[in-house]
JSON list of C-alpha atoms in Angstrom, two decimals:
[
{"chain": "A", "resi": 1, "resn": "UNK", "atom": "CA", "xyz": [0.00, 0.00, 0.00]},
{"chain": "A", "resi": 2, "resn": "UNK", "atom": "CA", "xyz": [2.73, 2.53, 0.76]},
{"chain": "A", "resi": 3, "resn": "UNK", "atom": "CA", "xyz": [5.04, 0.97, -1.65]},
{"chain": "A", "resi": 4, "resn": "UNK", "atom": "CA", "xyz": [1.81, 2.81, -4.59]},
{"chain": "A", "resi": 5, "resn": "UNK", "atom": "CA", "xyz": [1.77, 5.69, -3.51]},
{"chain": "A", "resi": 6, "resn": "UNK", "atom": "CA", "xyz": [5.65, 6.61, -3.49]},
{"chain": "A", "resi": 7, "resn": "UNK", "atom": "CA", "xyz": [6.29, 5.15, -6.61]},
{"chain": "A", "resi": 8, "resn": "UNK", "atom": "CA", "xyz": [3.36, 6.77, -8.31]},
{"chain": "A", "resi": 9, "resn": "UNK", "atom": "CA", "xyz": [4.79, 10.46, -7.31]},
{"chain": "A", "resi": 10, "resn": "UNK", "atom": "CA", "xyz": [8.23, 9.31, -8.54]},
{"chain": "A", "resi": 11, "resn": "UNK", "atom": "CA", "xyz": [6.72, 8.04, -12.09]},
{"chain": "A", "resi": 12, "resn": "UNK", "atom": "CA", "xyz": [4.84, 11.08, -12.77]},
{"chain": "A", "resi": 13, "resn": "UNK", "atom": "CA", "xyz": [8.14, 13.14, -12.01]},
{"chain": "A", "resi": 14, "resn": "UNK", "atom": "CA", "xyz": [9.53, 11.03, -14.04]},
{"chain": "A", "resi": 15, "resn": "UNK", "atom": "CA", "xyz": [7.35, 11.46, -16.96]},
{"chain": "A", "resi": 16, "resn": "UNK", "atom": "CA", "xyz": [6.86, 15.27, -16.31]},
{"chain": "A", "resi": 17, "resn": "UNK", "atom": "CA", "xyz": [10.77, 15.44, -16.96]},
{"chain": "A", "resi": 18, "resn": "UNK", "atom": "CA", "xyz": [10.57, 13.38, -20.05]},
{"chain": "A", "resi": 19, "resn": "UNK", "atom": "CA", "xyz": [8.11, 15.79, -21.31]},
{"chain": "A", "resi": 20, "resn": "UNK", "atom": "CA", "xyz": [10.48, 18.92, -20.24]},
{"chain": "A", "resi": 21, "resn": "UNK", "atom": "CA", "xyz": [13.20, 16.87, -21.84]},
{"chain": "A", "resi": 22, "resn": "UNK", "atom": "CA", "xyz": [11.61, 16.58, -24.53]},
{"chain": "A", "resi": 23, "resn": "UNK", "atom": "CA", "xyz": [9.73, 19.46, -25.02]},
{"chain": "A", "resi": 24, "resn": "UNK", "atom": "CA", "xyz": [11.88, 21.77, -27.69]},
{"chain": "A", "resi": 25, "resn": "UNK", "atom": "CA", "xyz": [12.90, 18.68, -29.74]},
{"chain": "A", "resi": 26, "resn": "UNK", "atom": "CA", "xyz": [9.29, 18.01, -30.50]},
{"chain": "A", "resi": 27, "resn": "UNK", "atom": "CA", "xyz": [8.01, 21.65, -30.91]},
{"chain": "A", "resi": 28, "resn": "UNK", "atom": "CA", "xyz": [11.60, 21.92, -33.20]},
{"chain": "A", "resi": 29, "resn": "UNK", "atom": "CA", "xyz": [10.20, 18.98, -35.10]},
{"chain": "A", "resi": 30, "resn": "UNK", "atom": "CA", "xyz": [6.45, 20.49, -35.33]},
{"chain": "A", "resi": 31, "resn": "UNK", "atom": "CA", "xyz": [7.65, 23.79, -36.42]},
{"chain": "A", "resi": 32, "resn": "UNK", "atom": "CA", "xyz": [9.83, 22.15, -39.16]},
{"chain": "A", "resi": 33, "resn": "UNK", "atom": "CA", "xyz": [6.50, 19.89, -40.67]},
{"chain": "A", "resi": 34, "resn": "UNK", "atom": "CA", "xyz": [4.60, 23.65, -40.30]},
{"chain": "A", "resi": 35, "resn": "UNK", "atom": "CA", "xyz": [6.90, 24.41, -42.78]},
{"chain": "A", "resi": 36, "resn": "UNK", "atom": "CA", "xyz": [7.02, 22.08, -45.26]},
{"chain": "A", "resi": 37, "resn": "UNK", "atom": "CA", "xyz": [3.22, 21.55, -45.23]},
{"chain": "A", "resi": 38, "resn": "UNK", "atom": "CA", "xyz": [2.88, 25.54, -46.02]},
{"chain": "A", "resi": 39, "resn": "UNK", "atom": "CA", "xyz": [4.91, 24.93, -48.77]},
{"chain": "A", "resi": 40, "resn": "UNK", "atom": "CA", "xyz": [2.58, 21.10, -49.85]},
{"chain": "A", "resi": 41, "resn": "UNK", "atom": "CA", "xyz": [5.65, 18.66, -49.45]},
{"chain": "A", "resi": 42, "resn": "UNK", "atom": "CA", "xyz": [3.44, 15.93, -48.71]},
{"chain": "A", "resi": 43, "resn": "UNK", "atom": "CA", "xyz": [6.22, 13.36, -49.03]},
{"chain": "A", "resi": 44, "resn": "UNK", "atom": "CA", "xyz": [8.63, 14.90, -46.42]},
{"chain": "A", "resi": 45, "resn": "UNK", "atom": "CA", "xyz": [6.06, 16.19, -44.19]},
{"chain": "A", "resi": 46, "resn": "UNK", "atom": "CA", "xyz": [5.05, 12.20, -44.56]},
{"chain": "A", "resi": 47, "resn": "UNK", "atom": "CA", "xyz": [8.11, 11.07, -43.61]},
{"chain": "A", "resi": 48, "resn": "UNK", "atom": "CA", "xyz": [8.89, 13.59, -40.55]},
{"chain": "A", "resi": 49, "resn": "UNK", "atom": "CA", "xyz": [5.23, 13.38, -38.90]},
{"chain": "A", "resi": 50, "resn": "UNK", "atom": "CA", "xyz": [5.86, 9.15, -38.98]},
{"chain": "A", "resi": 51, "resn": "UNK", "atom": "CA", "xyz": [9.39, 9.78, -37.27]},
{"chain": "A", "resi": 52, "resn": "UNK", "atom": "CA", "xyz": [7.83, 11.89, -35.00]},
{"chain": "A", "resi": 53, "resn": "UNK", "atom": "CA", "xyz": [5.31, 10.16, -34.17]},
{"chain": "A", "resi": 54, "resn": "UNK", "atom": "CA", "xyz": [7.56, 6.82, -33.47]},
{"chain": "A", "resi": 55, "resn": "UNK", "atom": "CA", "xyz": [10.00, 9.26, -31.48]},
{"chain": "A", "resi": 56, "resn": "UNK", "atom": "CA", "xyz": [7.08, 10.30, -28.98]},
{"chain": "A", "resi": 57, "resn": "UNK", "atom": "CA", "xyz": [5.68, 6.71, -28.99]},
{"chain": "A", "resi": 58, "resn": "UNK", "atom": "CA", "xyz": [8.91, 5.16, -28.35]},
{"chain": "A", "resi": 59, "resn": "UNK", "atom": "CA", "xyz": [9.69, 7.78, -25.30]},
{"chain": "A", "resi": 60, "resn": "UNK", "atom": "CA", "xyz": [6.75, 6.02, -23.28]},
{"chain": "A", "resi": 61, "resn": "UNK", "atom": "CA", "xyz": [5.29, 9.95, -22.91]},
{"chain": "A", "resi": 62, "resn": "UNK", "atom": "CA", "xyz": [1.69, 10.21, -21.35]},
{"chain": "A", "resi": 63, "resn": "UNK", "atom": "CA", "xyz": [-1.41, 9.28, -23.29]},
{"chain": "A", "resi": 64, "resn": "UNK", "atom": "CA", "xyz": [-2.70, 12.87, -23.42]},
{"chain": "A", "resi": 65, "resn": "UNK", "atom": "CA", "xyz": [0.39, 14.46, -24.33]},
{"chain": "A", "resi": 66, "resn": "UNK", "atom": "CA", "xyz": [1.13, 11.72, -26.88]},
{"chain": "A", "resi": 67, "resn": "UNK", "atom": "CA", "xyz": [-2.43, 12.64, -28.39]},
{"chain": "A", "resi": 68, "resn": "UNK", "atom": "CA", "xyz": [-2.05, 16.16, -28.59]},
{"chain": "A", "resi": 69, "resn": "UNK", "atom": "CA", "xyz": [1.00, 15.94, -30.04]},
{"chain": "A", "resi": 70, "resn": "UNK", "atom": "CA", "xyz": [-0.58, 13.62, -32.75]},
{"chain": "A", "resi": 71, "resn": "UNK", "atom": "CA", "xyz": [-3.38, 15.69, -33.32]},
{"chain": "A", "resi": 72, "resn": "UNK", "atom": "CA", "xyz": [-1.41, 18.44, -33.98]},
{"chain": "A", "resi": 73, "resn": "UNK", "atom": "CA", "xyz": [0.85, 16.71, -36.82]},
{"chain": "A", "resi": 74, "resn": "UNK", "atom": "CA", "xyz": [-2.69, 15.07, -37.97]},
{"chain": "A", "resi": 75, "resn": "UNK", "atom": "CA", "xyz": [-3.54, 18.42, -38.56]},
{"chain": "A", "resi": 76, "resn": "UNK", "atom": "CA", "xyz": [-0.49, 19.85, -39.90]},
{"chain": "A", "resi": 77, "resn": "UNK", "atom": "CA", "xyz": [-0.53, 16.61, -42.24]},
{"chain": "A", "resi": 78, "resn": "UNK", "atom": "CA", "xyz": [-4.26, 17.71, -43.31]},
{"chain": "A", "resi": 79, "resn": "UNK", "atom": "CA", "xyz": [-2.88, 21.05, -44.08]},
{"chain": "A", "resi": 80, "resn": "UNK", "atom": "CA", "xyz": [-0.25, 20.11, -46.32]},
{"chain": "A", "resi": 81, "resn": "UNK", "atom": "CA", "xyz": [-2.21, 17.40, -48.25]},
{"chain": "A", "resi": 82, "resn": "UNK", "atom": "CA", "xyz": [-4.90, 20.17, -48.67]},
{"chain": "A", "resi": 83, "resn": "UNK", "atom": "CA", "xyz": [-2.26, 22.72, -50.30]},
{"chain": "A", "resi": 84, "resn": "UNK", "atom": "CA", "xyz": [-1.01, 20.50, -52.58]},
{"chain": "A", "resi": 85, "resn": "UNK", "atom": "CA", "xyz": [-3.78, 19.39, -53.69]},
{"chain": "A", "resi": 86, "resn": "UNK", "atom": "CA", "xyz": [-5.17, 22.31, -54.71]},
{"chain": "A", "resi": 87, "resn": "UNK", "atom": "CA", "xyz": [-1.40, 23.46, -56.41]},
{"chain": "A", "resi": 88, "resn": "UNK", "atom": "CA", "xyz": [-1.95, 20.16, -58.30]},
{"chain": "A", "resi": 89, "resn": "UNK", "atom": "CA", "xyz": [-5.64, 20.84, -59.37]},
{"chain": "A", "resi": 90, "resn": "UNK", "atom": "CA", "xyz": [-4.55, 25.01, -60.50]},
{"chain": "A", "resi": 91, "resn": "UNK", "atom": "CA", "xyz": [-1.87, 23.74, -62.00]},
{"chain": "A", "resi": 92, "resn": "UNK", "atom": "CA", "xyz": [-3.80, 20.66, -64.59]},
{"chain": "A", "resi": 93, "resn": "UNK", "atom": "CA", "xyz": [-6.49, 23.44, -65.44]},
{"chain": "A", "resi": 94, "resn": "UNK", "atom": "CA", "xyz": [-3.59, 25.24, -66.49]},
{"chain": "A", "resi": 95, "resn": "UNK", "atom": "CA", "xyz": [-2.00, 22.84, -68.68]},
{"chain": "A", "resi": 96, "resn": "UNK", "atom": "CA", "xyz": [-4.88, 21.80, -69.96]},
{"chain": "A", "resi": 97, "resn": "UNK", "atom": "CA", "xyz": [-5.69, 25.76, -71.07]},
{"chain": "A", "resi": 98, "resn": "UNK", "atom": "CA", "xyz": [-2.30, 25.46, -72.95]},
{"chain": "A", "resi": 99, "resn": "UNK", "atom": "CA", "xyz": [-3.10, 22.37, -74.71]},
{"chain": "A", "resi": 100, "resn": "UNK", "atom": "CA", "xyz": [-0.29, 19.87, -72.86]},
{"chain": "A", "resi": 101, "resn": "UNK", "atom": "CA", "xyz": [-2.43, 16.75, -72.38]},
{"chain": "A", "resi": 102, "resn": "UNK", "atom": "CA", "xyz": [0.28, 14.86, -70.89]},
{"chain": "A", "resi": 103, "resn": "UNK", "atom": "CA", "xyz": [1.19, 17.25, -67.86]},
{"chain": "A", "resi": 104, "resn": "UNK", "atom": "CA", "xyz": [-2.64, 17.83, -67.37]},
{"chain": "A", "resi": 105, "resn": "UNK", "atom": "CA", "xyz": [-2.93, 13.71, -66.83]},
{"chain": "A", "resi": 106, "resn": "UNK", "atom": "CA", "xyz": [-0.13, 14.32, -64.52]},
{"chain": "A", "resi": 107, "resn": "UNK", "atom": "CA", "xyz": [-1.52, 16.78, -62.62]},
{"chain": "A", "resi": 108, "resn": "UNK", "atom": "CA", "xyz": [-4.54, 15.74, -62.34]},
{"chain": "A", "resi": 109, "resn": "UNK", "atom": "CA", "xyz": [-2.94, 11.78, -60.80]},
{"chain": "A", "resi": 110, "resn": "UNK", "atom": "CA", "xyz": [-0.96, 13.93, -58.64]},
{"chain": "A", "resi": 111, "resn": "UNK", "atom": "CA", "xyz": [-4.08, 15.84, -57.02]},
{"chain": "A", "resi": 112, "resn": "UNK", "atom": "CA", "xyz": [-5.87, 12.65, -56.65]},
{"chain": "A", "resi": 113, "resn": "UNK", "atom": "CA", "xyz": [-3.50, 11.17, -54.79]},
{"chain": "A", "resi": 114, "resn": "UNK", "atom": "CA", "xyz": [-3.47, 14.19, -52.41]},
{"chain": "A", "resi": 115, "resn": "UNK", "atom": "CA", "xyz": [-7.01, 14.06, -52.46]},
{"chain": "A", "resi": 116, "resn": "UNK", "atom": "CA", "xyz": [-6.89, 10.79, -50.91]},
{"chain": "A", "resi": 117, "resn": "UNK", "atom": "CA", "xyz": [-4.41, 11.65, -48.51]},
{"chain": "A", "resi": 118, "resn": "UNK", "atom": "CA", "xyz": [-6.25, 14.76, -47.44]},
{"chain": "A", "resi": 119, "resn": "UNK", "atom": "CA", "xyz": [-9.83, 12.48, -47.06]},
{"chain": "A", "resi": 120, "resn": "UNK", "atom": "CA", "xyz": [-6.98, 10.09, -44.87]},
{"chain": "A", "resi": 121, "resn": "UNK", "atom": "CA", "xyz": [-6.80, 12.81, -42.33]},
{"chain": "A", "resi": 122, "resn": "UNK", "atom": "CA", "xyz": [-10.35, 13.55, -42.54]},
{"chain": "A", "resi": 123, "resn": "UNK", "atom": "CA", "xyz": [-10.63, 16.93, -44.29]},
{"chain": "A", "resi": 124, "resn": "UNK", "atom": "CA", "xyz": [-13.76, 18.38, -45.04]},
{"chain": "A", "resi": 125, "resn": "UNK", "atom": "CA", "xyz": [-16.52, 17.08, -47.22]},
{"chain": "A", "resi": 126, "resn": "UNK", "atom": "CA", "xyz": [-16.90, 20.32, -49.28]},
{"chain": "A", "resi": 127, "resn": "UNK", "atom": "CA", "xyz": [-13.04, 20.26, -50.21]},
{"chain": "A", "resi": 128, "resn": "UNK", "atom": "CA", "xyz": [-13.64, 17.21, -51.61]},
{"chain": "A", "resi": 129, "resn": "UNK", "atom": "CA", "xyz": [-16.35, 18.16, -53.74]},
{"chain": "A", "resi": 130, "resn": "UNK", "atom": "CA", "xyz": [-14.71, 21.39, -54.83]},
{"chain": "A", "resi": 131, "resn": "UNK", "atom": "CA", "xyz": [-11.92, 19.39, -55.72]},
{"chain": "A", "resi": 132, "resn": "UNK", "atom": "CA", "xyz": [-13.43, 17.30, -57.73]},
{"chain": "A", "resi": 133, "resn": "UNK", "atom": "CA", "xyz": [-15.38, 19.99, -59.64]},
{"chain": "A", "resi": 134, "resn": "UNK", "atom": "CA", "xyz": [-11.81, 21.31, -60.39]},
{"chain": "A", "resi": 135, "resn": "UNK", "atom": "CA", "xyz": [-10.52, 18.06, -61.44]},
{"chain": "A", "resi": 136, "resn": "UNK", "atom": "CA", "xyz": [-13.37, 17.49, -63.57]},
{"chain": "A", "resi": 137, "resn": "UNK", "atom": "CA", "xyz": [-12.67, 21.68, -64.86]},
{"chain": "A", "resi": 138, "resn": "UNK", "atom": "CA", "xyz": [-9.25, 19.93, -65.88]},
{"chain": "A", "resi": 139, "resn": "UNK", "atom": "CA", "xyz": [-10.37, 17.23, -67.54]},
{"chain": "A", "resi": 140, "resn": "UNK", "atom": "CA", "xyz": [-13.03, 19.30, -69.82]},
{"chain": "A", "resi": 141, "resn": "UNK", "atom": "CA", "xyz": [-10.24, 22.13, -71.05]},
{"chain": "A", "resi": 142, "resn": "UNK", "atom": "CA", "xyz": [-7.82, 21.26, -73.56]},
{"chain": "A", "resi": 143, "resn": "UNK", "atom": "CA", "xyz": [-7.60, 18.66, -76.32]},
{"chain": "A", "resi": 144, "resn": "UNK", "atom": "CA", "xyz": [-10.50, 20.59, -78.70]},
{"chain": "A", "resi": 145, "resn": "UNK", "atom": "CA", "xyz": [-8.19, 22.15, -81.01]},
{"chain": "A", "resi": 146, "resn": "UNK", "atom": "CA", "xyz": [-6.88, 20.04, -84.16]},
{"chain": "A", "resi": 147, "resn": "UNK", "atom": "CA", "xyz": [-3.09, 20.71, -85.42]},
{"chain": "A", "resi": 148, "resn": "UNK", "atom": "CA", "xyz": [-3.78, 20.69, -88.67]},
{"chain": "A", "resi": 149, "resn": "UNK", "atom": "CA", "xyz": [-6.89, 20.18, -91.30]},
{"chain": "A", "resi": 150, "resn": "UNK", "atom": "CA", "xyz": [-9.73, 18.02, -90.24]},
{"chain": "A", "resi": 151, "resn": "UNK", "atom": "CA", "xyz": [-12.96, 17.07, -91.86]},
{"chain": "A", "resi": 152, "resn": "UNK", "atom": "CA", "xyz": [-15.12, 19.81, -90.67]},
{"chain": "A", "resi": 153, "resn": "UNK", "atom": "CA", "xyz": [-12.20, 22.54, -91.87]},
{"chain": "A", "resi": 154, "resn": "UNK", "atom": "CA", "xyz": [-10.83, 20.64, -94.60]},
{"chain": "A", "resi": 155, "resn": "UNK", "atom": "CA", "xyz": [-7.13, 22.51, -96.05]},
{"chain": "A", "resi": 156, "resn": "UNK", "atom": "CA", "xyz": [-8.00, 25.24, -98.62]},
{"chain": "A", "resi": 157, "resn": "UNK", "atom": "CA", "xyz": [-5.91, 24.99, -101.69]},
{"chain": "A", "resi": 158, "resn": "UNK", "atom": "CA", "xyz": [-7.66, 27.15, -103.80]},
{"chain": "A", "resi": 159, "resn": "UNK", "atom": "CA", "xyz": [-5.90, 30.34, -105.02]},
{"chain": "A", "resi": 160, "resn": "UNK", "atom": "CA", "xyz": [-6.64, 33.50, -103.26]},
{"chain": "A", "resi": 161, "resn": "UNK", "atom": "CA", "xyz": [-9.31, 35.78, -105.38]},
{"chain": "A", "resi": 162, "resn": "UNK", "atom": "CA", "xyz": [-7.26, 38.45, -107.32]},
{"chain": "A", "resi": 163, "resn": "UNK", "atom": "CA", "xyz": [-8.12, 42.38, -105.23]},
{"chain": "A", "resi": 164, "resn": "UNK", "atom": "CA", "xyz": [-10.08, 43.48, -107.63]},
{"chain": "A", "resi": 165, "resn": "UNK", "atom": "CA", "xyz": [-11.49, 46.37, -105.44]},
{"chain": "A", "resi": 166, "resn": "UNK", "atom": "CA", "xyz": [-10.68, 50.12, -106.29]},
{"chain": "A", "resi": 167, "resn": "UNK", "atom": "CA", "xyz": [-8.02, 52.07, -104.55]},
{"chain": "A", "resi": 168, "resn": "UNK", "atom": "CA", "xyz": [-9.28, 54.59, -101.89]},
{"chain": "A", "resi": 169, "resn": "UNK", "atom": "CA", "xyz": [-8.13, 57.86, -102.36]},
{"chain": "A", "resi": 170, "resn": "UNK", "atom": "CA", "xyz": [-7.12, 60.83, -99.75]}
]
């Protein structure tokens, strides 16, 4: 009975000083995933949030400081998936406005993917839909104009009509 209550001081101290320990390297590492998700790096903000996440895990933190922290790179993650989507999306209405089919089917993988990872960390049911109105935007623009002669504007090779109309004088 005594034995509880002396060792459950000590291993709060204990885990109080993990989290002071700790503190700055984790903040360090959350202010470095702000940054890349501002800028959509979905891959590297990937990568750092699942370090991270096995570097608090792995430090036997508490439970609610654990989830916080989680929560907070969930949402960071969320933010970053939701940027680059929406780069993506800009970016295969854009080449499908200039008529380059193969970046716009590019682009337009590349935003579903971050779509997907975006729905992953539960974002919001009208991005989705907006997004897919723009994806669907990309897939309608572009592709309508022919290089060269086609059967509805066949190649004129007649000869030009002679001016035949009289010179205007000043």
């Amino acid at each position: 009975m005594f034995g509880d209550t002396k060792t459950r001081p000590v291993e709060e101290d204990a885990a109080l000083r993990r989290i002071y320990e700790l503190a700055p390297v984790v903040n360090g590492a959350l202010f470095q995933i702000k940054k890349q998700a501002e800028s959509g790096l979905t891959r590297r903000c990937e990568a750092s949030a699942t370090c991270l996440k096995d570097a608090i895990k792995s430090a036997k933190l508490p439970k609610d400081y654990t989830d916080e922290t989680t929560e907070a790179v969930d949402a960071l993650m969320l933010q970053a998936y939701m940027r680059a989507t929406a780069a993506a999306s800009m970016a295969a209405i854009e080449a499908g406005m200039e008529d380059e089919i193969e970046r716009r089917a590019m682009k337009i993988k590349e935003a579903r993917e971050n779509l997907s990872g975006a729905m992953k960390y539960k974002a919001p049911r009208e991005f989705q839909r907006k997004c897919e109105r723009m994806l669907e935007t990309a897939l309608y623009s572009g592709g309508i104009r022919a290089k060269g002669p086609t059967r509805a504007k066949p190649l004129d090779e007649a000869p030009r009509p002679e001016n035949r109309a009289k010179p205007v004088e000043h």
